[in-house]
Tab-separated table of C-alpha atoms and ligand atoms in Angstrom:
chain	number	residue	atom	x	y	z
L	997	MET	CA	14.156	-130.459	-17.659
L	998	ALA	CA	15.375	-133.243	-20.710
L	999	ASP	CA	18.755	-131.899	-19.477
L	1000	GLU	CA	18.257	-133.384	-16.339
L	1001	ILE	CA	20.077	-136.697	-15.316
L	1002	LYS	CA	16.872	-139.036	-14.531
L	1003	ILE	CA	16.775	-140.653	-11.334
L	1004	ASN	CA	14.847	-143.650	-10.894
L	1005	ARG	CA	14.092	-144.407	-7.284
L	1006	SER	CA	12.445	-147.322	-5.693
L	1007	GLU	CA	11.687	-148.449	-1.812
L	1008	GLY	CA	14.158	-144.854	-0.833
L	1009	THR	CA	17.425	-146.785	-3.170
L	1010	THR	CA	18.011	-145.728	-6.618
L	1011	ILE	CA	18.355	-148.378	-9.425
L	1012	ILE	CA	20.070	-146.643	-12.706
L	1013	THR	CA	21.096	-149.154	-15.746
L	1014	PRO	CA	24.698	-147.989	-16.519
L	1015	ILE	CA	26.445	-147.848	-19.830
L	1016	VAL	CA	29.322	-150.574	-20.649
L	1017	ILE	CA	31.693	-150.199	-22.558
L	1018	PRO	CA	34.428	-152.551	-22.544
L	1019	ARG	CA	37.737	-152.624	-22.802
L	1020	PRO	CA	38.395	-152.958	-26.841
L	1021	GLU	CA	36.021	-149.998	-27.290
L	1022	HIS	CA	37.804	-146.970	-24.983
L	1023	LYS	CA	41.471	-146.059	-24.722
L	1024	ILE	CA	41.965	-146.640	-21.475
L	1025	SER	CA	44.827	-148.718	-20.997
L	1026	ARG	CA	46.065	-149.664	-17.812
L	1027	ALA	CA	49.752	-148.582	-18.664
L	1028	ASN	CA	48.375	-144.693	-18.651
L	1029	ILE	CA	47.237	-145.295	-14.850
L	1030	SER	CA	50.334	-144.537	-12.299
L	1031	GLU	CA	52.321	-147.681	-11.126
L	1032	ASN	CA	50.932	-147.133	-7.736
L	1033	ALA	CA	47.322	-146.184	-8.884
L	1034	VAL	CA	46.846	-149.715	-10.668
L	1035	LYS	CA	48.582	-151.444	-7.415
L	1036	VAL	CA	46.519	-150.108	-5.242
L	1037	LEU	CA	43.379	-151.151	-8.012
L	1038	TYR	CA	44.550	-154.200	-8.099
L	1039	ARG	CA	44.748	-155.303	-4.431
L	1040	LEU	CA	41.507	-153.970	-3.824
L	1041	LYS	CA	39.604	-156.424	-6.201
L	1042	ASN	CA	41.972	-159.248	-4.750
L	1043	ALA	CA	40.833	-158.561	-1.359
L	1044	GLY	CA	37.772	-158.757	-2.997
L	1045	PHE	CA	36.235	-155.156	-3.108
L	1046	GLN	CA	35.132	-153.428	-6.138
L	1047	ALA	CA	37.577	-151.206	-7.683
L	1048	TYR	CA	37.661	-148.141	-9.749
L	1049	LEU	CA	39.463	-145.652	-11.346
L	1050	VAL	CA	37.187	-141.732	-10.864
L	1051	GLY	CA	37.090	-138.812	-11.594
L	1052	GLY	CA	38.961	-136.385	-13.943
L	1053	GLY	CA	41.266	-139.595	-13.763
L	1054	VAL	CA	38.680	-141.358	-16.313
L	1055	ARG	CA	38.097	-138.056	-17.728
L	1056	ASP	CA	41.227	-137.021	-19.365
L	1057	LEU	CA	42.333	-140.235	-20.315
L	1058	LEU	CA	39.442	-140.655	-22.525
L	1059	LEU	CA	40.091	-137.354	-23.952
L	1060	GLY	CA	43.777	-138.584	-24.482
L	1061	ARG	CA	44.994	-136.106	-21.825
L	1062	GLU	CA	47.613	-136.706	-18.994
L	1063	PRO	CA	45.563	-137.111	-15.408
L	1064	LYS	CA	46.993	-134.584	-12.946
L	1065	ASP	CA	45.837	-137.327	-10.600
L	1066	PHE	CA	44.242	-140.614	-9.906
L	1067	ASP	CA	41.302	-140.941	-7.483
L	1068	ILE	CA	40.075	-144.481	-6.380
L	1069	ALA	CA	36.322	-145.538	-5.683
L	1070	THR	CA	35.698	-148.615	-3.732
L	1071	ASP	CA	32.958	-150.492	-1.819
L	1072	ALA	CA	35.660	-151.152	1.080
L	1073	HIS	CA	34.992	-149.039	4.030
L	1074	PRO	CA	37.969	-146.709	5.626
L	1075	GLU	CA	38.679	-149.130	7.664
L	1076	GLU	CA	38.993	-152.144	5.189
L	1077	VAL	CA	40.838	-150.123	2.983
L	1078	ARG	CA	43.162	-150.032	5.956
L	1079	ARG	CA	43.486	-153.473	6.439
L	1080	VAL	CA	44.409	-153.775	3.260
L	1081	PHE	CA	47.775	-151.745	3.023
L	1082	SER	CA	49.943	-150.973	5.682
L	1083	ASN	CA	50.895	-147.504	4.224
L	1084	CYS	CA	47.663	-146.409	4.609
L	1085	ARG	CA	46.499	-143.371	6.891
L	1086	LEU	CA	42.671	-142.822	7.414
L	1087	ILE	CA	42.106	-138.803	7.370
L	1088	GLY	CA	39.286	-136.474	7.475
L	1089	ARG	CA	36.312	-136.408	10.656
L	1090	ARG	CA	32.953	-136.009	8.750
L	1091	PHE	CA	33.696	-137.743	5.496
L	1092	ARG	CA	36.736	-140.426	6.165
L	1093	LEU	CA	39.012	-141.138	3.099
L	1094	ALA	CA	42.138	-143.158	2.861
L	1095	HIS	CA	45.246	-141.988	1.825
L	1096	VAL	CA	47.849	-144.837	0.867
L	1097	HIS	CA	51.255	-143.350	1.251
L	1098	PHE	CA	54.134	-144.849	-1.647
L	1099	GLY	CA	56.871	-142.706	-0.911
L	1100	ARG	CA	55.967	-138.910	-1.795
L	1101	ASP	CA	53.081	-140.475	-3.565
L	1102	ILE	CA	49.967	-140.850	-2.422
L	1103	VAL	CA	46.577	-142.473	-3.765
L	1104	GLU	CA	42.958	-141.495	-2.373
L	1105	VAL	CA	41.006	-144.151	-1.968
L	1106	ALA	CA	36.846	-142.637	-1.077
L	1107	THR	CA	33.707	-144.998	-0.433
L	1108	PHE	CA	31.134	-145.123	-2.127
L	1109	ARG	CA	29.305	-142.186	-1.289
L	1110	GLY	CA	25.608	-141.846	-0.934
L	1111	ASN	CA	23.503	-139.337	-0.265
L	1112	VAL	CA	20.323	-139.797	1.700
L	1113	ASP	CA	17.304	-138.714	0.839
L	1114	PRO	CA	18.229	-134.686	0.209
L	1115	ASP	CA	14.481	-134.169	2.321
L	1116	ALA	CA	16.008	-135.351	5.686
L	1117	GLU	CA	18.308	-133.593	7.651
L	1118	VAL	CA	16.941	-130.392	6.200
L	1119	ASP	CA	19.207	-128.327	9.214
L	1120	HIS	CA	22.665	-129.619	7.887
L	1121	GLU	CA	21.495	-127.124	5.508
L	1122	SER	CA	22.952	-123.023	5.386
L	1123	GLU	CA	20.352	-120.840	4.799
L	1124	ASN	CA	21.623	-121.340	0.962
L	1125	GLY	CA	21.451	-124.655	0.479
L	1126	MET	CA	25.292	-125.488	0.834
L	1127	LEU	CA	25.008	-129.000	1.857
L	1128	LEU	CA	26.398	-129.374	5.887
L	1129	ARG	CA	25.403	-133.028	6.133
L	1130	ASP	CA	27.919	-135.846	6.900
L	1131	ASN	CA	27.811	-137.652	4.378
L	1132	VAL	CA	27.141	-141.700	4.482
L	1133	TYR	CA	28.188	-145.010	2.580
L	1134	GLY	CA	26.302	-145.785	-0.196
L	1135	SER	CA	26.271	-147.781	-3.821
L	1136	ILE	CA	28.043	-147.148	-6.894
L	1137	GLU	CA	25.214	-145.320	-8.271
L	1138	GLU	CA	24.609	-142.962	-5.618
L	1139	ASP	CA	28.309	-142.494	-5.387
L	1140	ALA	CA	27.931	-141.413	-9.135
L	1141	ILE	CA	24.873	-139.379	-8.878
L	1142	ARG	CA	26.355	-136.900	-6.266
L	1143	ARG	CA	29.746	-135.996	-8.569
L	1144	ASP	CA	29.383	-132.701	-9.963
L	1145	PHE	CA	29.660	-132.711	-13.743
L	1146	THR	CA	28.955	-136.034	-15.676
L	1147	VAL	CA	31.639	-136.575	-17.531
L	1148	ASN	CA	33.559	-136.531	-13.841
L	1149	ALA	CA	31.553	-139.383	-12.949
L	1150	LEU	CA	32.613	-142.188	-15.534
L	1151	TYR	CA	33.788	-145.382	-13.696
L	1152	TYR	CA	36.335	-147.580	-14.412
L	1153	ASN	CA	36.436	-151.421	-13.774
L	1154	ILE	CA	39.831	-153.272	-12.391
L	1155	GLU	CA	37.794	-155.727	-12.855
L	1156	ASP	CA	36.916	-156.026	-16.597
L	1157	PHE	CA	38.547	-152.508	-17.654
L	1158	SER	CA	35.366	-151.520	-18.607
L	1159	VAL	CA	34.359	-147.873	-18.602
L	1160	VAL	CA	30.988	-147.445	-16.298
L	1161	ASP	CA	28.763	-144.506	-17.024
L	1162	TYR	CA	25.632	-144.120	-14.551
L	1163	VAL	CA	24.970	-140.926	-16.434
L	1164	ASP	CA	25.629	-140.326	-19.772
L	1165	GLY	CA	28.561	-139.076	-18.756
L	1166	VAL	CA	30.750	-140.587	-22.459
L	1167	LYS	CA	28.222	-138.523	-24.501
L	1168	ASP	CA	28.898	-135.119	-23.094
L	1169	LEU	CA	32.750	-135.907	-22.973
L	1170	GLU	CA	32.363	-136.679	-27.149
L	1171	ALA	CA	30.009	-133.187	-27.102
L	1172	GLY	CA	32.694	-131.688	-25.178
L	1173	VAL	CA	30.047	-130.640	-22.937
L	1174	LEU	CA	30.188	-129.784	-19.086
L	1175	ARG	CA	26.516	-130.833	-17.324
L	1176	LEU	CA	26.105	-130.804	-14.172
L	1177	LEU	CA	24.380	-133.501	-12.330
L	1178	GLY	CA	20.713	-133.182	-10.662
L	1179	ASP	CA	19.245	-129.456	-11.146
L	1180	PRO	CA	21.712	-126.933	-11.716
L	1181	GLU	CA	20.968	-124.297	-8.828
L	1182	THR	CA	20.246	-126.885	-6.337
L	1183	ARG	CA	24.119	-128.130	-6.916
L	1184	TYR	CA	25.122	-124.518	-7.170
L	1185	ARG	CA	23.765	-123.842	-3.993
L	1186	GLU	CA	24.298	-127.162	-2.042
L	1187	ASP	CA	28.315	-126.370	-2.742
L	1188	PRO	CA	29.317	-122.955	-4.504
L	1189	VAL	CA	32.987	-123.846	-5.527
L	1190	ARG	CA	31.225	-125.579	-8.695
L	1191	MET	CA	30.849	-122.413	-10.040
L	1192	LEU	CA	34.604	-122.262	-10.091
L	1193	ARG	CA	34.973	-125.969	-10.937
L	1194	ALA	CA	32.710	-125.507	-14.361
L	1195	VAL	CA	34.846	-122.521	-15.370
L	1196	ARG	CA	38.012	-123.884	-14.329
L	1197	PHE	CA	37.238	-127.443	-16.836
L	1198	ALA	CA	35.766	-125.041	-19.447
L	1199	ALA	CA	38.629	-123.476	-20.086
L	1200	LYS	CA	40.860	-126.807	-19.696
L	1201	LEU	CA	39.310	-129.038	-21.306
L	1202	GLY	CA	38.250	-126.410	-24.046
L	1203	PHE	CA	34.171	-127.433	-23.509
L	1204	LEU	CA	30.967	-125.664	-22.891
L	1205	ILE	CA	28.887	-125.026	-20.141
L	1206	ASN	CA	25.586	-126.334	-20.650
L	1207	PRO	CA	23.446	-123.274	-20.934
L	1208	GLN	CA	21.309	-124.504	-18.135
L	1209	CYS	CA	24.075	-125.156	-16.260
L	1210	GLU	CA	25.433	-121.211	-16.977
L	1211	LYS	CA	22.637	-119.011	-16.763
L	1212	PRO	CA	22.535	-119.283	-12.612
L	1213	ILE	CA	25.869	-119.081	-12.529
L	1214	PHE	CA	25.538	-115.285	-13.283
L	1215	GLU	CA	23.001	-114.743	-10.840
L	1216	LEU	CA	25.148	-117.229	-7.684
L	1217	GLY	CA	28.289	-115.738	-7.887
L	1218	ASP	CA	27.649	-113.820	-4.144
L	1219	LEU	CA	27.822	-117.281	-2.382
L	1220	LEU	CA	31.244	-117.368	-2.899
L	1221	ASP	CA	31.589	-115.099	0.036
L	1222	ASP	CA	30.172	-118.205	2.255
L	1223	ILE	CA	33.472	-120.583	1.134
L	1224	PRO	CA	35.926	-120.441	3.636
L	1225	ALA	CA	39.344	-118.463	2.830
L	1226	ALA	CA	41.622	-121.992	2.907
L	1227	ARG	CA	39.266	-123.161	0.365
L	1228	LEU	CA	38.942	-120.373	-2.073
L	1229	PHE	CA	43.016	-120.511	-1.943
L	1230	GLU	CA	43.059	-123.544	-3.143
L	1231	GLU	CA	40.819	-123.268	-5.379
L	1232	VAL	CA	42.387	-120.099	-6.899
L	1233	LEU	CA	45.484	-122.011	-7.689
L	1234	LYS	CA	44.059	-124.527	-9.529
L	1235	LEU	CA	41.932	-121.814	-11.309
L	1236	PHE	CA	45.036	-119.877	-12.211
L	1237	MET	CA	48.330	-122.628	-11.921
L	1238	GLY	CA	46.438	-124.761	-13.804
L	1239	GLY	CA	48.665	-123.696	-17.677
L	1240	VAL	CA	45.407	-122.017	-19.286
L	1241	SER	CA	45.019	-118.707	-16.420
L	1242	LEU	CA	45.037	-116.370	-18.961
L	1243	ASN	CA	41.527	-118.298	-20.562
L	1244	THR	CA	40.025	-119.125	-17.621
L	1245	PHE	CA	40.650	-115.397	-15.938
L	1246	GLU	CA	38.327	-114.209	-19.227
L	1247	LYS	CA	35.835	-116.761	-18.308
L	1248	LEU	CA	35.682	-115.899	-14.880
L	1249	ARG	CA	35.297	-112.300	-15.545
L	1250	HIS	CA	32.123	-112.904	-18.100
L	1251	TYR	CA	30.592	-114.962	-15.468
L	1252	ASP	CA	30.955	-112.159	-12.699
L	1253	LEU	CA	32.764	-114.609	-10.454
L	1254	PHE	CA	36.701	-112.823	-10.849
L	1255	GLY	CA	35.302	-110.350	-8.589
L	1256	ARG	CA	34.212	-111.963	-6.083
L	1257	LEU	CA	37.616	-113.402	-5.541
L	1258	PHE	CA	39.620	-110.557	-6.193
L	1259	PRO	CA	37.574	-106.954	-5.287
L	1260	ASP	CA	40.048	-105.037	-5.020
L	1261	THR	CA	41.373	-106.155	-8.477
L	1262	GLU	CA	37.906	-106.213	-10.873
L	1263	GLU	CA	37.212	-102.534	-8.872
L	1264	TYR	CA	40.289	-101.437	-10.692
L	1265	LEU	CA	39.888	-104.008	-13.759
L	1266	SER	CA	35.997	-102.985	-14.386
L	1267	HIS	CA	37.235	-98.777	-15.234
L	1268	GLU	CA	39.614	-100.032	-17.648
L	1269	GLU	CA	39.967	-95.653	-18.318
L	1270	PHE	CA	44.095	-96.365	-20.139
L	1271	GLY	CA	43.440	-100.316	-21.137
L	1272	PHE	CA	45.937	-100.646	-18.688
L	1273	PRO	CA	45.635	-102.593	-16.147
L	1274	VAL	CA	43.508	-105.538	-17.535
L	1275	THR	CA	46.041	-105.613	-20.150
L	1276	PHE	CA	48.881	-105.692	-17.118
L	1277	VAL	CA	47.030	-108.937	-15.690
L	1278	ASN	CA	46.667	-110.625	-19.193
L	1279	ARG	CA	50.460	-110.541	-19.663
L	1280	GLY	CA	51.579	-111.771	-16.029
L	1281	LEU	CA	48.503	-114.644	-16.529
L	1282	GLU	CA	49.951	-114.940	-20.208
L	1283	ASN	CA	53.606	-114.966	-18.775
L	1284	THR	CA	52.408	-117.822	-16.048
L	1285	ASP	CA	51.131	-119.645	-18.701
L	1286	ASN	CA	54.045	-120.089	-21.092
L	1287	ARG	CA	56.047	-120.328	-18.113
L	1288	ILE	CA	53.863	-123.946	-17.195
L	1289	ALA	CA	54.179	-125.065	-21.183
L	1290	GLU	CA	58.226	-124.475	-20.974
L	1291	GLY	CA	58.158	-126.392	-17.942
L	1292	LYS	CA	59.594	-123.753	-15.847
L	1293	PRO	CA	58.496	-123.610	-12.167
L	1294	VAL	CA	55.892	-120.843	-11.198
L	1295	THR	CA	55.426	-119.334	-7.414
L	1296	PRO	CA	51.527	-118.603	-6.366
L	1297	ALA	CA	54.026	-115.868	-5.119
L	1298	PHE	CA	54.587	-114.006	-8.726
L	1299	LEU	CA	50.934	-114.786	-8.816
L	1300	PHE	CA	49.321	-113.736	-6.401
L	1301	ALA	CA	51.573	-110.228	-7.266
L	1302	VAL	CA	50.353	-110.133	-10.811
L	1303	LEU	CA	46.726	-110.527	-9.919
L	1304	LEU	CA	46.990	-107.769	-6.924
L	1305	TRP	CA	48.975	-105.300	-8.535
L	1306	GLU	CA	46.821	-102.851	-9.496
L	1307	PRO	CA	45.373	-102.272	-6.336
L	1308	VAL	CA	48.938	-102.331	-4.445
L	1309	ARG	CA	50.166	-99.642	-7.086
L	1310	GLN	CA	47.264	-97.502	-7.234
L	1311	MET	CA	47.033	-97.498	-3.338
L	1312	ALA	CA	50.941	-96.623	-3.210
L	1313	ASN	CA	51.001	-93.997	-5.826
L	1314	ARG	CA	48.549	-92.338	-3.151
L	1315	MET	CA	50.768	-92.414	-0.727
L	1316	MET	CA	53.844	-91.329	-2.485
L	1317	ALA	CA	51.673	-88.063	-3.143
L	1318	ASN	CA	51.090	-88.053	0.432
L	1319	GLY	CA	54.765	-87.733	0.754
L	1320	ASP	CA	55.268	-91.275	2.274
L	1321	SER	CA	58.822	-92.822	0.338
L	1322	PRO	CA	58.395	-95.247	-2.365
L	1323	LEU	CA	59.583	-98.195	0.182
L	1324	GLN	CA	56.834	-96.878	2.808
L	1325	ALA	CA	54.137	-96.440	0.560
L	1326	MET	CA	54.696	-99.751	-1.114
L	1327	GLN	CA	55.033	-101.514	2.492
L	1328	GLN	CA	51.531	-99.640	3.254
L	1329	ALA	CA	49.922	-100.375	0.590
L	1330	GLY	CA	51.056	-103.798	0.868
L	1331	ASN	CA	49.856	-104.271	4.407
L	1332	GLU	CA	46.451	-102.788	3.781
L	1333	ILE	CA	45.838	-104.519	-0.127
L	1334	VAL	CA	46.668	-108.522	1.710
L	1335	PHE	CA	44.860	-107.771	5.094
L	1336	ARG	CA	41.729	-107.049	2.595
L	1337	GLN	CA	42.207	-110.043	0.171
L	1338	SER	CA	42.868	-112.262	2.962
L	1339	GLN	CA	38.805	-111.503	3.848
L	1340	ARG	CA	38.283	-113.568	0.447
L	1341	ILE	CA	41.403	-115.398	0.156
L	1342	ALA	CA	43.899	-116.787	2.589
L	1343	ILE	CA	47.229	-116.910	1.024
L	1344	PRO	CA	49.535	-118.590	3.304
L	1345	LYS	CA	52.630	-116.330	4.682
L	1346	ARG	CA	54.813	-118.657	2.555
L	1347	PHE	CA	53.536	-117.013	-0.421
L	1348	SER	CA	52.552	-113.595	0.690
L	1349	LEU	CA	56.096	-112.503	2.287
L	1350	PRO	CA	57.785	-113.216	-1.174
L	1351	MET	CA	55.017	-111.491	-2.999
L	1352	ARG	CA	55.759	-108.546	-0.701
L	1353	GLU	CA	58.712	-108.921	-1.363
L	1354	ILE	CA	58.141	-109.036	-5.177
L	1355	TRP	CA	56.603	-105.209	-5.097
L	1356	ASN	CA	58.896	-103.797	-1.853
L	1357	LEU	CA	62.035	-104.646	-4.596
L	1358	GLN	CA	60.723	-102.626	-7.519
L	1359	HIS	CA	61.854	-99.378	-6.594
L	1360	ARG	CA	65.235	-100.551	-5.926
L	1361	PHE	CA	65.749	-100.922	-9.381
L	1362	THR	CA	65.539	-97.545	-10.224
L	1363	GLN	CA	68.748	-97.219	-8.154
L	1364	ARG	CA	71.568	-98.123	-10.566
L	1365	ASN	CA	74.655	-95.661	-9.062
L	1366	GLY	CA	76.909	-97.254	-6.517
L	1367	LYS	CA	76.879	-100.916	-5.025
L	1368	ARG	CA	73.773	-100.933	-4.706
L	1369	PRO	CA	72.629	-103.193	-7.836
L	1370	LEU	CA	75.226	-105.746	-7.118
L	1371	ARG	CA	73.009	-105.517	-3.613
L	1372	LEU	CA	70.118	-106.125	-5.511
L	1373	LEU	CA	71.523	-108.722	-7.531
L	1374	SER	CA	72.446	-111.304	-4.868
L	1375	HIS	CA	68.812	-110.366	-3.022
L	1376	PRO	CA	67.112	-114.026	-3.018
L	1377	ARG	CA	63.849	-112.458	-4.806
L	1378	PHE	CA	65.798	-110.604	-7.950
L	1379	ARG	CA	64.831	-113.003	-10.329
L	1380	ALA	CA	60.638	-113.228	-9.149
L	1381	ALA	CA	61.245	-109.102	-8.828
L	1382	TYR	CA	62.915	-108.420	-12.478
L	1383	ASP	CA	60.491	-110.880	-14.023
L	1384	PHE	CA	58.041	-108.731	-12.076
L	1385	LEU	CA	59.452	-105.251	-13.469
L	1386	LEU	CA	59.790	-106.826	-17.092
L	1387	LEU	CA	56.159	-106.712	-17.817
L	1388	ARG	CA	55.591	-103.523	-15.803
L	1389	ALA	CA	58.137	-102.541	-18.726
L	1390	GLU	CA	56.034	-104.067	-21.560
L	1391	GLY	CA	53.156	-102.727	-20.698
L	1392	GLY	CA	54.905	-99.280	-20.495
L	1393	GLU	CA	54.632	-98.608	-16.213
L	1394	THR	CA	58.168	-98.263	-16.597
L	1395	GLU	CA	60.890	-97.106	-18.549
L	1396	MET	CA	62.082	-100.740	-21.475
L	1397	GLU	CA	65.278	-98.878	-20.443
L	1398	LEU	CA	65.842	-99.636	-17.569
L	1399	ALA	CA	64.672	-103.085	-17.755
L	1400	ASN	CA	66.856	-103.492	-20.555
L	1401	TRP	CA	70.075	-102.464	-17.798
L	1402	TRP	CA	68.699	-104.915	-15.752
L	1403	THR	CA	68.644	-107.417	-18.473
L	1404	GLU	CA	72.498	-106.482	-19.851
L	1405	PHE	CA	73.671	-105.983	-16.192
L	1406	GLN	CA	72.906	-109.450	-15.520
L	1407	GLU	CA	74.822	-110.923	-17.704
L	1408	ALA	CA	77.790	-108.409	-17.758
L	1409	SER	CA	81.322	-109.238	-16.614
L	1410	GLU	CA	82.316	-108.535	-12.973
L	1411	GLU	CA	84.547	-105.521	-15.562
L	1412	ASP	CA	81.341	-104.313	-17.556
L	1413	LYS	CA	78.848	-104.378	-14.228
L	1414	ASN	CA	81.163	-101.590	-12.711
L	1415	ARG	CA	81.465	-99.479	-16.094
L	1416	MET	CA	77.573	-99.830	-16.155
L	1417	MET	CA	77.239	-98.918	-12.500
L	1418	SER	CA	79.588	-95.816	-12.726
L	1419	GLN	CA	78.036	-94.786	-16.490
L	1420	PRO	CA	75.045	-92.083	-16.276
L	1421	LYS	CA	71.672	-93.550	-16.686
L	1422	GLY	CA	68.727	-92.867	-19.175
L	1423	ASP	CA	66.494	-90.295	-16.637
L	1424	SER	CA	64.039	-93.062	-16.462
L	1425	GLU	CA	62.761	-93.531	-12.536
L	1426	GLY	CA	66.219	-92.238	-11.971
L	1427	VAL	CA	68.348	-90.078	-9.410
L	1428	LYS	CA	67.528	-87.225	-11.115
L	1429	ARG	CA	63.332	-87.609	-10.980
L	1430	LYS	CA	63.777	-88.841	-7.060
L	1431	ARG	CA	65.104	-85.317	-6.335
L	1432	ARG	CA	62.535	-83.448	-8.378
L	1433	ARG	CA	60.102	-85.781	-6.939
L	1434	ARG	CA	60.954	-84.861	-3.246
L	1435	ARG	CA	60.129	-80.913	-4.244
L	1436	LYS	CA	56.989	-81.677	-5.693
L	1437	PRO	CA	55.351	-84.937	-5.330
L	1438	LYS	CA	53.904	-86.036	-9.057
L	1439	VAL	CA	51.906	-88.214	-10.200
L	1440	LYS	CA	51.285	-89.449	-13.431
L	1441	LYS	CA	48.188	-89.050	-15.155
L	1442	GLN	CA	47.720	-92.621	-15.635
L	1443	ASP	CA	47.947	-93.183	-11.899
L	1444	GLN	CA	44.853	-90.863	-10.829
L	1445	GLU	CA	41.647	-92.676	-10.406
G	2195	ATP	P1	41.557	-132.319	-11.456
G	2195	ATP	O1	42.044	-133.334	-10.759
G	2195	ATP	O2	41.615	-132.292	-13.300
G	2195	ATP	O3	41.151	-130.521	-11.504
G	2195	ATP	P2	39.025	-133.991	-11.102
G	2195	ATP	O4	37.798	-133.966	-11.542
G	2195	ATP	O5	39.842	-134.530	-11.138
G	2195	ATP	O6	40.216	-132.937	-12.120
G	2195	ATP	P3	39.746	-133.458	-8.722
G	2195	ATP	O7	39.153	-131.968	-7.728
G	2195	ATP	O8	40.376	-134.436	-8.423
G	2195	ATP	O9	38.828	-133.095	-10.040
G	2195	ATP	O10	37.999	-134.453	-7.714
G	2195	ATP	C1	37.877	-135.721	-8.264
G	2195	ATP	C2	36.169	-135.963	-8.340
G	2195	ATP	O11	35.013	-135.841	-7.187
G	2195	ATP	C3	35.692	-135.421	-9.477
G	2195	ATP	O12	35.907	-135.485	-10.660
G	2195	ATP	C4	34.415	-135.212	-9.054
G	2195	ATP	O13	33.683	-136.786	-9.231
G	2195	ATP	C5	34.084	-135.224	-7.524
G	2195	ATP	N1	33.879	-133.821	-7.008
G	2195	ATP	C6	35.517	-132.849	-6.563
G	2195	ATP	N2	34.668	-132.043	-6.281
G	2195	ATP	C7	33.530	-132.041	-6.400
G	2195	ATP	C8	32.776	-131.038	-5.997
G	2195	ATP	N3	32.331	-130.212	-5.394
G	2195	ATP	N4	31.104	-131.616	-6.044
G	2195	ATP	C9	30.791	-132.825	-6.259
G	2195	ATP	N5	31.715	-133.388	-6.863
G	2195	ATP	C10	33.220	-132.954	-6.388
G	2196	MG	MG1	41.408	-135.208	-9.902
């Protein structure tokens, strides 16, 4: 077990000698830490407490990346933190965290957590070994070893600006390795979301998951079924909205985790008869990544619309073959797939409603006569639905001519718009085809299961 972190215990306390990297030997500078986080660190220190930056903030700064957020760890108890800051709220029932508010910015301050003797309080564990016990406060050493990966357990000390490493995390950071602290299977069983975190960090940082930590993932994916749907929603956003969603998706599939999150989608992806569903999801995710790279907004509604499209489309096609109108079919298929998906991932209504609109508007793009195009153009969800149409057209699911028409129509002058609406259209999914369909519903070959 050379890869496991050694923990020396003496009389119940954990004693580990840290590696301390002094300021001149690392590249974390206060200038790269958010002003508010620096304020919180200094205020805690000046009040006589220990204060460290920890987690992703330290990891990313050491890698020369821009951190998403800055978390702070301290030996001050939550009530003591509150006494130091007037702009502070305590949250969480089982483990209290302090949120220090600066306008809209929130700096999270956590008291060092200690895990009591792992053999104690066994009755608080679920059947699968998931950690249900309440956490207790502890020392910085204990706080370090209960974190997930070694590279996430590094501390930046505001006292002397050094980086404190209890777990050989700097070595792993330099080698580009993700290594869980402790026994991997036990740690995944304690919290199965760590498997998703492993994949997310591997994709985001371009790191390798250490082989001992990688192997159990293939076997333990079903533990994700026990994770509350609301927590999985948060995790899915982090997985797919971090700018490397395509890579993350491919890794999730590699580790058999994608199907745990999106069982209906996986069902179609695994058939891959026409290479079609995979490329649609791939293209949709690539599109999301590009938008993030360009600083354009991305919405979870569009992301979920992409991820769930294949099962929705196939179900709607079956319903249309049975005589339902395109809108009826799409609405019912949407209901059914969203209901099934919500057993795994709780998509809040503020995202699932616009997602459904993106789907429901698709058939309206085929109606290009009279005033209908103008009405569609003024629909609040037009832009997202149009982007979605482009994705479909790029994959050959609908005619490119249709997508091009809408591209042109949006930019056309009033006069040209009128001309375009009255001109005969290419017979893609237009009026003629609709008439034909009414007599004998025809399903495209690739739509059949
Ligand atoms: P990022 O914010 O870039 O996504 P992060 O590492 O900061 O990455 P957070 O979710 O912000 O991730 O968590 C902050 C820190 O809390 C982590 O770095 C890790 O030390 C610890 N942590 C978070 N989730 C877990 C978990 N499930 N098990 C153990 N430790 C965790
Ligand atoms: Mg973070």
